Structure formats: structure tokens, C-alpha cells
Tab-separated table of C-alpha atoms in Angstrom:
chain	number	residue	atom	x	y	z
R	61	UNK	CA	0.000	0.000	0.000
R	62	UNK	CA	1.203	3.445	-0.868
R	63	UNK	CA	0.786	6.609	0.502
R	64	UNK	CA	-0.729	8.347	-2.596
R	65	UNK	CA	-3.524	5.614	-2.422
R	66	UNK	CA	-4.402	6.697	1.376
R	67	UNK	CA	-4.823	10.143	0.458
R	68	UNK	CA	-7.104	9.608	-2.741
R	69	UNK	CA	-9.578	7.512	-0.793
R	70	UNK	CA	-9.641	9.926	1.615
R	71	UNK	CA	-9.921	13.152	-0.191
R	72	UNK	CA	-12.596	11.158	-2.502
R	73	UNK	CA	-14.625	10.253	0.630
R	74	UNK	CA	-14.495	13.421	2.029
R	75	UNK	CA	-15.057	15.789	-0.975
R	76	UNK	CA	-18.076	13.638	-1.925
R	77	UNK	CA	-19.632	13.246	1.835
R	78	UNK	CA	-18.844	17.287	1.746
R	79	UNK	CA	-20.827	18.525	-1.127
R	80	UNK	CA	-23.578	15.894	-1.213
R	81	UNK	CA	-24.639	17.404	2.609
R	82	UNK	CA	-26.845	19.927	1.155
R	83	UNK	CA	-28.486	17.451	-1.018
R	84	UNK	CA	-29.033	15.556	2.004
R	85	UNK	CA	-30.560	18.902	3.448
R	86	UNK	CA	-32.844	19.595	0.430
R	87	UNK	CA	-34.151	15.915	0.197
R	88	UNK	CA	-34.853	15.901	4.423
R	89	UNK	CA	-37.051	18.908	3.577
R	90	UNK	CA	-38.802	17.937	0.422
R	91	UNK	CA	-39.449	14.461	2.319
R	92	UNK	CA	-40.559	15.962	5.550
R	93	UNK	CA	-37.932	14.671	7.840
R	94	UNK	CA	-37.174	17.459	10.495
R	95	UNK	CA	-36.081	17.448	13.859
R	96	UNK	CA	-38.279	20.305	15.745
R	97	UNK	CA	-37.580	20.961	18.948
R	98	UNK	CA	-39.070	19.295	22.069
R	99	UNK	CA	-38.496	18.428	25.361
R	100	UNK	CA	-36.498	15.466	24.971
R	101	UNK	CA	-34.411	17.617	21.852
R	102	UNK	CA	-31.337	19.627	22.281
R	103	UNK	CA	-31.676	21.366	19.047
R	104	UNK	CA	-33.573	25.061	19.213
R	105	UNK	CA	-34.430	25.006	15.766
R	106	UNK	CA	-35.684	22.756	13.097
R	107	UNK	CA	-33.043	20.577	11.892
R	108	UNK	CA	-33.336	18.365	8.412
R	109	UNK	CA	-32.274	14.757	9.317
R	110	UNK	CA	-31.063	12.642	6.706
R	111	UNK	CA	-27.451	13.742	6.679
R	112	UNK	CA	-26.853	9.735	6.438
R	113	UNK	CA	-27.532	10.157	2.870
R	114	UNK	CA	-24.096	12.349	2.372
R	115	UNK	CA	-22.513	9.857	4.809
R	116	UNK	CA	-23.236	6.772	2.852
R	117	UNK	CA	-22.732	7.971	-0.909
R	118	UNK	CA	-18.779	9.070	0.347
R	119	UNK	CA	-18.647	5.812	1.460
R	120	UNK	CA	-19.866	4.293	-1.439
R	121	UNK	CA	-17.915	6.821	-3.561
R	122	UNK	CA	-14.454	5.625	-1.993
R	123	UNK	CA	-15.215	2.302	-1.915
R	124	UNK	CA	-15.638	1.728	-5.807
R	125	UNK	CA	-12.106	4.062	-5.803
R	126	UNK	CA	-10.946	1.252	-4.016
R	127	UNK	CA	-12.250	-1.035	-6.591
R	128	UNK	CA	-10.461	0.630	-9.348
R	129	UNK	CA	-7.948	0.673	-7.984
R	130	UNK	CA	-7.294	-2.508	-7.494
R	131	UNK	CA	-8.897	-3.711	-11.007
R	132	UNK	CA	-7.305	-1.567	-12.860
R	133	UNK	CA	-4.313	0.335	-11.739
R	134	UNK	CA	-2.952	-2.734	-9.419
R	135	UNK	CA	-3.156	-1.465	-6.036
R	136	UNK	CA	-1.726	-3.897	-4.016
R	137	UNK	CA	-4.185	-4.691	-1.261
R	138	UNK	CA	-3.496	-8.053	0.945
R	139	UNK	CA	-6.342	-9.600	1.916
R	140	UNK	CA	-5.818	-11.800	4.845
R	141	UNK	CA	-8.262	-15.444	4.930
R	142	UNK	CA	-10.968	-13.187	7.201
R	143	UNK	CA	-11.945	-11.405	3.871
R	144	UNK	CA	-10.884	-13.767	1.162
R	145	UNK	CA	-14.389	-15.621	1.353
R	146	UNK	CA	-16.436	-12.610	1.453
R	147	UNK	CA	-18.678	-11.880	-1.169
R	148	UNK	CA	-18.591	-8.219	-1.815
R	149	UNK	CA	-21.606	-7.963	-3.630
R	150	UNK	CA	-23.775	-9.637	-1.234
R	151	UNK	CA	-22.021	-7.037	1.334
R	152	UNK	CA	-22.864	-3.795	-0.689
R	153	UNK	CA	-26.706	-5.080	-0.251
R	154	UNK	CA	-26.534	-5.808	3.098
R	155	UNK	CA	-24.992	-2.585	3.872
R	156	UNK	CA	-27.400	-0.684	1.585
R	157	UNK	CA	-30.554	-2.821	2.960
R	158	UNK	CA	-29.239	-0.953	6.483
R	159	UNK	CA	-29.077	2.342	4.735
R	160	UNK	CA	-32.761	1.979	3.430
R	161	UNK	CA	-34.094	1.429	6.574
R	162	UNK	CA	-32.294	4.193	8.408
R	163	UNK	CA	-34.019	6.568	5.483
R	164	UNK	CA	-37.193	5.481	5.696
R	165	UNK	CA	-37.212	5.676	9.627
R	166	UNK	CA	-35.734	9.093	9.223
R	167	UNK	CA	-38.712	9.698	6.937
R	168	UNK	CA	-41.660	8.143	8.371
R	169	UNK	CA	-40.549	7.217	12.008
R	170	UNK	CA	-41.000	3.504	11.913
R	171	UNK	CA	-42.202	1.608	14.417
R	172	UNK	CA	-39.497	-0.287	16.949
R	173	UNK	CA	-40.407	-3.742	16.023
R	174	UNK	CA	-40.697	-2.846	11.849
R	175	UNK	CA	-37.610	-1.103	12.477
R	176	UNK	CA	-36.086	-3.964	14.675
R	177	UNK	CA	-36.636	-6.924	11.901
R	178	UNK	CA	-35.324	-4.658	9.296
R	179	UNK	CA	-31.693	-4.010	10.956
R	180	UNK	CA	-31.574	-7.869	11.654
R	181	UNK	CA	-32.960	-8.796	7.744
R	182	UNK	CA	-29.470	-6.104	6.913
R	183	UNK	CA	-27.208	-7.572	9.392
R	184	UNK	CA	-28.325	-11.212	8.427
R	185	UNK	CA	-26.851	-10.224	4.426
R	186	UNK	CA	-24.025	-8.461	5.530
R	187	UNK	CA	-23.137	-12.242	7.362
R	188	UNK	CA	-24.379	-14.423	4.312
R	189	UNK	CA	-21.832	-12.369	2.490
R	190	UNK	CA	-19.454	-13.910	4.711
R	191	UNK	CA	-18.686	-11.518	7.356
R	192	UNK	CA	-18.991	-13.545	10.400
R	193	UNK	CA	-17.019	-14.616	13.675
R	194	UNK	CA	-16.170	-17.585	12.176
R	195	UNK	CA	-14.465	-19.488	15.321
R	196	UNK	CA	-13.261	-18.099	18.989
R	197	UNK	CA	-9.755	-18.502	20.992
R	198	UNK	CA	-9.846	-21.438	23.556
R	199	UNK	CA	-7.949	-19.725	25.698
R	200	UNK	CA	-4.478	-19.907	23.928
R	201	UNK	CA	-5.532	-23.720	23.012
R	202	UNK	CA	-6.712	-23.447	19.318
R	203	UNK	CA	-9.746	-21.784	18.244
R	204	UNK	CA	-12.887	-23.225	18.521
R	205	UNK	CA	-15.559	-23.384	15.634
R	206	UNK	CA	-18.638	-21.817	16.495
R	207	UNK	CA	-20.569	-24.389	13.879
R	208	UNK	CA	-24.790	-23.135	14.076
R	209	UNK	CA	-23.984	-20.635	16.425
R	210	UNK	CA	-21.777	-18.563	14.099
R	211	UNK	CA	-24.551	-17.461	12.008
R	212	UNK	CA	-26.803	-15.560	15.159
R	213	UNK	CA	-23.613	-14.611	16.938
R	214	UNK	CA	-22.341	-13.023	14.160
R	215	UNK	CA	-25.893	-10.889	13.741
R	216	UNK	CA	-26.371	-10.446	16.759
R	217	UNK	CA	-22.786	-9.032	17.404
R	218	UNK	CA	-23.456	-6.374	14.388
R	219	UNK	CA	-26.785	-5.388	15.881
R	220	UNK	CA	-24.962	-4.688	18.837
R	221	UNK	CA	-22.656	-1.720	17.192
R	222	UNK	CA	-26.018	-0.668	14.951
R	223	UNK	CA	-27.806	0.034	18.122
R	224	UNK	CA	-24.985	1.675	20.205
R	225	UNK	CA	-24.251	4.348	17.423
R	226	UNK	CA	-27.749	5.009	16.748
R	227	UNK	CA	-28.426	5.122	20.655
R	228	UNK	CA	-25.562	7.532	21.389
R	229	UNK	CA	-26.435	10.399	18.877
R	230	UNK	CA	-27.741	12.272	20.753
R	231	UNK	CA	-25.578	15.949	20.247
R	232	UNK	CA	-24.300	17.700	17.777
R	233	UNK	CA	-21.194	16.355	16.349
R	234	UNK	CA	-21.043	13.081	19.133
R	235	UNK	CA	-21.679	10.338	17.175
R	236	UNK	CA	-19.509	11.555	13.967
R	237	UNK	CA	-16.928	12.089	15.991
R	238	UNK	CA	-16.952	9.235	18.371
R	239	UNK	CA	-17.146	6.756	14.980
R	240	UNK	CA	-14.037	8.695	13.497
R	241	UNK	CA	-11.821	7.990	17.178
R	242	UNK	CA	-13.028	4.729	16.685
R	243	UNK	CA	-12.368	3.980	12.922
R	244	UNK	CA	-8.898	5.352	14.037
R	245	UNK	CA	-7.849	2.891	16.185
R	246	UNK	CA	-9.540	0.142	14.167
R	247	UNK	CA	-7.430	1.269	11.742
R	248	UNK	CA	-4.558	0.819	13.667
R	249	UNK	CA	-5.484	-2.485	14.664
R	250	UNK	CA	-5.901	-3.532	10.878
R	251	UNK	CA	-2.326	-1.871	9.972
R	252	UNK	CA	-0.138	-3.422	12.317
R	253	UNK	CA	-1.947	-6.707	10.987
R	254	UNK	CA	-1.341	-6.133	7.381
R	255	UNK	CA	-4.476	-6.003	6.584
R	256	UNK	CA	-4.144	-2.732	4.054
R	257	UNK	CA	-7.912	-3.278	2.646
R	258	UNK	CA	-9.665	-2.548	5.972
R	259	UNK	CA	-6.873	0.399	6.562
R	260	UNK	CA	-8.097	1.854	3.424
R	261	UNK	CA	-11.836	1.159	4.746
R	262	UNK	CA	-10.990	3.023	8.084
R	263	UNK	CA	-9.679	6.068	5.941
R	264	UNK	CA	-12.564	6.351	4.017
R	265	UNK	CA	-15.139	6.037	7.274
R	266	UNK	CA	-12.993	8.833	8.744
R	267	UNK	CA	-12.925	10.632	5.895
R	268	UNK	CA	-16.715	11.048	5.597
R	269	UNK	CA	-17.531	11.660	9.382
R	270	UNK	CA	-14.584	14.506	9.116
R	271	UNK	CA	-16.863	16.088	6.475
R	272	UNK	CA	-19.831	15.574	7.718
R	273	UNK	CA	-18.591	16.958	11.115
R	274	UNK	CA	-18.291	20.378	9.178
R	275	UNK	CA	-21.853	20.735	9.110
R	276	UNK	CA	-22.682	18.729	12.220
R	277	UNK	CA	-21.027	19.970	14.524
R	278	UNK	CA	-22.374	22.862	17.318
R	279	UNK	CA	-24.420	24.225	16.013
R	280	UNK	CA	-25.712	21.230	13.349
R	281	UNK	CA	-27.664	22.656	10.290
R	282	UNK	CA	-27.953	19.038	9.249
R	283	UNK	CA	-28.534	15.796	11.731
R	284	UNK	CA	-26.819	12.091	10.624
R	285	UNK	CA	-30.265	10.636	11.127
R	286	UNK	CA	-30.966	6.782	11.139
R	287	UNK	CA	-29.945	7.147	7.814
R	288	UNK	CA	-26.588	7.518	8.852
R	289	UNK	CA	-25.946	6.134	12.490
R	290	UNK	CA	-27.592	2.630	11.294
R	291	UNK	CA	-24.729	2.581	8.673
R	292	UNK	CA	-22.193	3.916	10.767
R	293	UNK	CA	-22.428	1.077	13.448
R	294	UNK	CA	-22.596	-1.689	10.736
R	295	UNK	CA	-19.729	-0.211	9.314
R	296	UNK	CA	-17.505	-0.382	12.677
R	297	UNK	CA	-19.197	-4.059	13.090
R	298	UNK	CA	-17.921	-5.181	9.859
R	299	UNK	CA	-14.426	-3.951	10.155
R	300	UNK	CA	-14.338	-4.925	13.845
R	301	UNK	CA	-15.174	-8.312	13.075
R	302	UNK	CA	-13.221	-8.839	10.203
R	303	UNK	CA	-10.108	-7.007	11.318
R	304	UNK	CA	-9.892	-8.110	15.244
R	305	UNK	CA	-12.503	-10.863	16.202
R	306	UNK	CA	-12.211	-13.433	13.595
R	307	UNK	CA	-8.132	-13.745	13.915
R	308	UNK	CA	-7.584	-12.596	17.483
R	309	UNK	CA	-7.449	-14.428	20.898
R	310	UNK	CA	-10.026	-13.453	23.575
R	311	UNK	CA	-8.482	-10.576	25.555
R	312	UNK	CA	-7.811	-9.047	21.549
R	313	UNK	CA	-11.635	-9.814	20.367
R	314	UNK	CA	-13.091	-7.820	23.163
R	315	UNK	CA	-10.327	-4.416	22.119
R	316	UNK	CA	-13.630	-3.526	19.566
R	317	UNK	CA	-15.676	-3.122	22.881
R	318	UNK	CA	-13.452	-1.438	24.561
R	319	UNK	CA	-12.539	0.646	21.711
R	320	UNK	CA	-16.591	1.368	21.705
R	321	UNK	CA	-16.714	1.718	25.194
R	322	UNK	CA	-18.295	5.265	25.322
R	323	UNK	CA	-21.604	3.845	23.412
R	324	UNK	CA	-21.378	0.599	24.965
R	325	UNK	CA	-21.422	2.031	28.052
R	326	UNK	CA	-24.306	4.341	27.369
R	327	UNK	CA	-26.358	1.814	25.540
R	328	UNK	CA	-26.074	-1.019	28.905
R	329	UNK	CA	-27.098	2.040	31.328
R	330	UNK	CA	-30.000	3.039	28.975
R	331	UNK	CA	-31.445	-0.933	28.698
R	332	UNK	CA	-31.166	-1.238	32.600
R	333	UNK	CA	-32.951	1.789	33.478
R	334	UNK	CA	-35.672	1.633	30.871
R	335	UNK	CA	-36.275	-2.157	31.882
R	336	UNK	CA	-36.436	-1.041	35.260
R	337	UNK	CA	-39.018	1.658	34.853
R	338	UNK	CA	-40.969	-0.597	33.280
R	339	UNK	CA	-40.725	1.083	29.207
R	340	UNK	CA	-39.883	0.031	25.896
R	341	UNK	CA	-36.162	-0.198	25.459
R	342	UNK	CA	-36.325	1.831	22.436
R	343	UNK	CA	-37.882	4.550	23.789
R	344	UNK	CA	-36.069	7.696	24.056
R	345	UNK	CA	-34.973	9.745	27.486
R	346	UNK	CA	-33.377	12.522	28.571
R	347	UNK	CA	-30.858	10.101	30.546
R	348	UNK	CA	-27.843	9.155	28.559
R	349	UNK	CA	-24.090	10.080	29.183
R	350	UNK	CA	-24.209	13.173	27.477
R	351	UNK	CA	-27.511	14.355	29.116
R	352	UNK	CA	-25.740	14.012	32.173
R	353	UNK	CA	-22.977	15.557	31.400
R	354	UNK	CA	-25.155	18.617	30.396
R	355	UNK	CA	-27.412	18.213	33.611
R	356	UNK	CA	-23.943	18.756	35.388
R	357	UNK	CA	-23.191	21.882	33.696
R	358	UNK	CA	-21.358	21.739	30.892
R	359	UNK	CA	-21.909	23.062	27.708
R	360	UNK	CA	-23.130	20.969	24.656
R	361	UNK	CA	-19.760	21.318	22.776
R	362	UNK	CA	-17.914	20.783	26.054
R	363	UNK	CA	-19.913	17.426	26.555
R	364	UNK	CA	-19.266	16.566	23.250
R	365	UNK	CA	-15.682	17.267	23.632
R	366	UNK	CA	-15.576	15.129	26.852
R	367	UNK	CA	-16.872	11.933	25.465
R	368	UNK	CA	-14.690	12.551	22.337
R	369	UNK	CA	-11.572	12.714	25.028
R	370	UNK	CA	-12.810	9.248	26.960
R	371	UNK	CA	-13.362	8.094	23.638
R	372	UNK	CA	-9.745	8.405	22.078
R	373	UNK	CA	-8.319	7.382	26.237
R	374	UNK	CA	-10.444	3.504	25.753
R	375	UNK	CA	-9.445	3.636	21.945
R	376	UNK	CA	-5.342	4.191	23.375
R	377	UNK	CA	-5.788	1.564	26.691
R	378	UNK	CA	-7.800	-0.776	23.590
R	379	UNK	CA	-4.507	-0.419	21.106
R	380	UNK	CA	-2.220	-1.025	24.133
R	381	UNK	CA	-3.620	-3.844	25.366
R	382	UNK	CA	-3.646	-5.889	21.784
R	383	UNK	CA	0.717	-5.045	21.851
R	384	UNK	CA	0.788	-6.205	25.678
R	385	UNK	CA	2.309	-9.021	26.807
R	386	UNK	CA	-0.850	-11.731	28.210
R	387	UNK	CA	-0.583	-10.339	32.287
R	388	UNK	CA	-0.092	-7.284	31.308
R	389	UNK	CA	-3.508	-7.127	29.337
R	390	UNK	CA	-4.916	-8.574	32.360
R	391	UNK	CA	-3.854	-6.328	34.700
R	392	UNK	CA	-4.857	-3.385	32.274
R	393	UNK	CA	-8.418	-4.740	31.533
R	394	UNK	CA	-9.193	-4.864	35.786
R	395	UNK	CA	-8.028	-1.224	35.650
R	396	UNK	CA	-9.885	0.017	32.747
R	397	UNK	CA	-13.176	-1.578	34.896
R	398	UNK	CA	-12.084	0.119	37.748
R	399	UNK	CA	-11.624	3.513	36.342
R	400	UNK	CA	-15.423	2.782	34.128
R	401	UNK	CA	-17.084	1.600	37.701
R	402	UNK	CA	-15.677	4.775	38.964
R	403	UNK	CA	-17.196	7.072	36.036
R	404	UNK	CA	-20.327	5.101	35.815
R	405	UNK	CA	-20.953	5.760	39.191
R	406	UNK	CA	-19.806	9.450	39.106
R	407	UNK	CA	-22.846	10.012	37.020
R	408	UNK	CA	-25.131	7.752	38.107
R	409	UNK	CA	-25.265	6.057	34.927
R	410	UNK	CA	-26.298	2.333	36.697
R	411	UNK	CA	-28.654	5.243	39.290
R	412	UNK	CA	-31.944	3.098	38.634
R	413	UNK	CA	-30.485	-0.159	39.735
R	414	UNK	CA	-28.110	1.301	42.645
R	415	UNK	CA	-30.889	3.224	43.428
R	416	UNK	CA	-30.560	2.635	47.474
R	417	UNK	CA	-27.056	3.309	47.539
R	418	UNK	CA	-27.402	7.021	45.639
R	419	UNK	CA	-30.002	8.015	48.283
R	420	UNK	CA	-28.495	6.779	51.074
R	421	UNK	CA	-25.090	8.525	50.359
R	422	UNK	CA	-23.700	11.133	53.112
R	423	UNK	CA	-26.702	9.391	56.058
R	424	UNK	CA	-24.697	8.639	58.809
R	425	UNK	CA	-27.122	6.936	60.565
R	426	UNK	CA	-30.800	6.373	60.980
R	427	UNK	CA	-32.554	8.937	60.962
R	428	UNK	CA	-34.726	10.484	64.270
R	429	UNK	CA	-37.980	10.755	64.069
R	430	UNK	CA	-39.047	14.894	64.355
R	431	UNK	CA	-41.149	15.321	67.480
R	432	UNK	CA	-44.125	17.614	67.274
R	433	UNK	CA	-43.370	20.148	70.136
């Protein structure tokens, strides 16, 4: 891989995610699909919401570059076993099945359960094309096929990134620039591998949320949308499996999660405390990370910026850990829960199920009852 071919998938990626934005802006209003505001939105003014349309033709755009270039102009691209069997058309549809339903939900608000079966009817292409866990370390003892269980696994692992980036945009610029840290340190992940197709991939996926972030960012004229967080997740699912999971042992498959950690984190503490009070877990709150963050008093940039910084510090410990030495990832992983148990309960992200313990904090005793005098 050369240099020169780094820097034309990216500028392709970007230049095309930058201009097609206000198309993106003109369809959103000619379709209908604005953000007003409400009590549960940030945003003071109407916002257009399909900027996933801009997002996934730059990604489209510098994938066929890609293409060429290897067809036609010999780009030498190794492809390591975990992509030789994929079928790339098949993935295209999968990925553009996931596109389609983030644009019509953008459009018409679909229904969680529609909605649901759609993302796993896209994730369950994007395996038949062959992206897939294929087999799991035994602990340093071989790797163990998954047989049956590969096919649900590997759906159910990509419906886990689709929901965490769609769950965790939720301010302007957060989830285009949390995907970007984390394409980043896929990417490195992928390079140190050899794997210079899925470096190329995590150019062009930081290439486009760079662009889009121009418009995005505080404060957005233009909203990702389903349109664009569905296909942002299944793109960090695809290159997380095929770059990490599928060739790794155990401590290295879980560096995606960690790498993710912001979103993961979000998306656990937003199941448990909608389970708890009783509601749909896709209904939306007002009590996710950056909510809190806000509730705390800081600004809406300044939250962004704060999950973009614990972001890139679990995407560093993540990259560390795969170059460490077995105890050494050990020892890191207990403190990387330690310092998450900390934040988590900073901001009483786990609040609903450690309920007691929140409103109990600072009693030094029982309390007297007040006597009537």
C-alpha cells in the first residue's frame, strides 16, 4: 500500500460526503424529515435529518475508488483469509438494505419492532456475504468453531454496534466524531496486521464523518439521522469483526468493545434503566451520558468534547492492550473496569439499579424521628 492511495480515498470520501450534505438537506425537507424541537431535543431550531444520505454515498464513492484501484491500476491490497471468502456484492446489499431502513425511519418514524426486523434482515446479508465470527480462541488452546452458532452470533454481534451508534447520537457532532476515534484505532489495529484493505476502509469512514462533522457539529444545520448512524455502526461491526474478532485471541476480540466503550457504556445504562421503569427499550430519554454531562453543567460542545476525550483514552488503553504481553492485558483490563465503575458511578449512569445506595449517600445513621413540640 502506498501513501498516494491513502490520500485519494480519503480526499474522494471526504469531498463527496462534503458537497452531497446539502443534497441531504434539500431531500430531508422535500421528504418531511425534520427534527423540531421538544423536550427530549437539544436542538432550538428545526433541523433536516437525513445527513446519512451524504454519509453513505462518500462511502460508497471511496469504496468503488478502491475497486479501481485494485482492477485496474494494481493497487496492491493483501487480503488476509478473514476477507478472502467474502462476497462483496452480497455485502454492498446488506450494507445498503441498512441504509434503506435508516431513510425510511428518518422519513416516516417507523415503528421499533418494523424497524427492529429490518436491521436484523441487513445484518443477516451483511453475514451471508461472509462476514462472520467464524471461530473463537480457547484460551491460547486453538480456536474453537462456532458451527450453528456462528450465524446468530455473528448478527447479533453487528446489531450490537447498529444500536450503540444510533443510541448515542444524541448531540451535535457526538456520534460523527466518536465513529471517526473509533475507525482510528480500528485502523490501527488492521495496519499493524497487514491487513491494508480494511486500513483503506478506516480512511474512508474517517474521511466522511470529518466532512460531515463540518456541518454537524455545534451548532448542526444538518442531523446524521438513522440514515446515517444505522450505517455507521454496521460499518464499525464489519471492520471490527473482520479485522480483530475473527483472527484474534479473547483478551484481543473484546479491544472492539473497549474501543466502543463510550456507546457501549451508554447503551447497557439506557437498557437497565428503561427495563427497570418498566418502558420500551427503544424509547427515548433525557438520561444518557451526554444528558448528564449537560445536567452537570457543561456546555453541549464541552460534553461533546468530553466523550470525544474518553473516547480516544479507551481507543489508546484498547490499542495497548492488543501489543501487551498476556498479564499485562490482564492487569490493564481490571483497571480500565475500575476507572469505568468509577465514572459510571460518578454520574449515576447504573442510578436506577443502585438506586438505594445514591439516596443513602452522606446518612450517617438512621434517621430520628421529628417530634411535634
Amino acid at each position: 500500500m502506498e501513501w498516494y492511495q491513502v490520500a485519494i480515498v480519503f480526499a474522494v470520501a471526504f469531498l463527496v460526503t462534503y458537497v452531497s450534505v446539502p443534497f441531504s438537506k434539500w431531500l430531508a425537507r422535500k421528504m418531511g424529515a425534520i427534527d423540531f424541537p421538544s423536550n427530549r431535543r437539544v436542538n432550538k431550531e428545526p433541523v433536516p435529518r437525513c445527513g446519512g444520505v451524504a454519509l453513505y454515498l462518500g462511502m460508497v464513492a471511496a469504496c468503488f475508488v478502491i475497486f479501481l484501484g485494485v482492477r485496474f491500476f494494481r493497487w496492491n491490497l493483501p487480503v488476509l483469509f478473514a476477507l478472502g471468502d467474502v462476497n462483496y456484492l452480497v455485502l454492498y446489499v446488506g450494507i445498503t438494505c441498512m441504509f434503506i431502513t435508516g431513510l425510511v425511519d428518518d422519513i416516516t418514524q417507523l415503528k421499533a419492532m418494523p424497524k427492529f426486523l429490518a436491521q436484523i434482515a441487513a445484518c443477516s446479508i451483511v453475514v451471508f456475504s461472509g462476514v462472520s465470527i467464524g471461530a473463537v480462541n480457547n484460551f491460547g488452546h486453538g480456536f474453537v468453531d462456532l458451527g450453528w452458532m456462528n450465524y446468530p452470533l455473528s448478527v447479533l454481534y453487528l446489531l450490537v454496534f447498529v444500536n450503540i451508534t444510533n443510541l448515542i447520537d444524541g448531540l451535535d457532532g457526538l456520534a460523527a466524531g466518536l465513529v471517526a476515534i473509533i475507525a482510528a484505532a480500528l485502523l490501527y489495529l488492521a495496519w499493524i496486521r497487514g491487513n491494508y484493505l480494511l486500513v483503506l476502509c478506516c480512511v474512508a469512514l474517517i474521511a466522511v464523518c470529518l466532512a460531515f462533522l463540518r456541518y454537524n457539529f455545534f451548532p448542526a444545520s444538518v442531523f446524521m439521522g438513522d440514515s446515517g448512524s444505522l450505517v455507521l455502526g454496521l460499518l464499525v461491526g464489519i471492520i471490527s469483526i473482520t479485522g480483530v474478532v475473527r483472527t484474534q485471541g479473547l483478551m484481543v476480540m473484546i479491544a472492539p468493545l473497549v474501543i466502543a466503550g463510550v456507546p457501549v457504556l451508554d447503551t447497557t445504562s439506557a437498557i437497565i434503566r428503561r427495563l427497570r421503569g418498566h418502558q420500551p427499550i427503544g424509547q427515548a430519554d433525557m438520561g444518557h451520558v451526554h444528558h448528564r454531562l449537560m445536567k452537570a453543567g457543561l456546555s453541549q460542545p464541552r460534553s461533546v468534547a468530553a466523550l470525544w476525550l474518553c473516547s480516544a483514552a479507551l481507543s489508546v488503553m484498547a490499542c495497548l492492550m492488543v501489543g501487551a504481553g498476556s498479564r499485562a492485558r490482564y492487569i490493564m483490563f481490571a483497571i480500565l473496569v475500575i476507572i469505568v465503575a468509577a465514572v459510571s458511578w460518578k454520574f449515576g449512569l447504573f442510578k436506577p439499579v443502585l438506586r438505594h445506595h445514591y439516596e443513602n449517600r452522606g446518612n450517617v445513621g438512621p434517621r430520628r424521628p421529628h417530634k411535634r413540640k
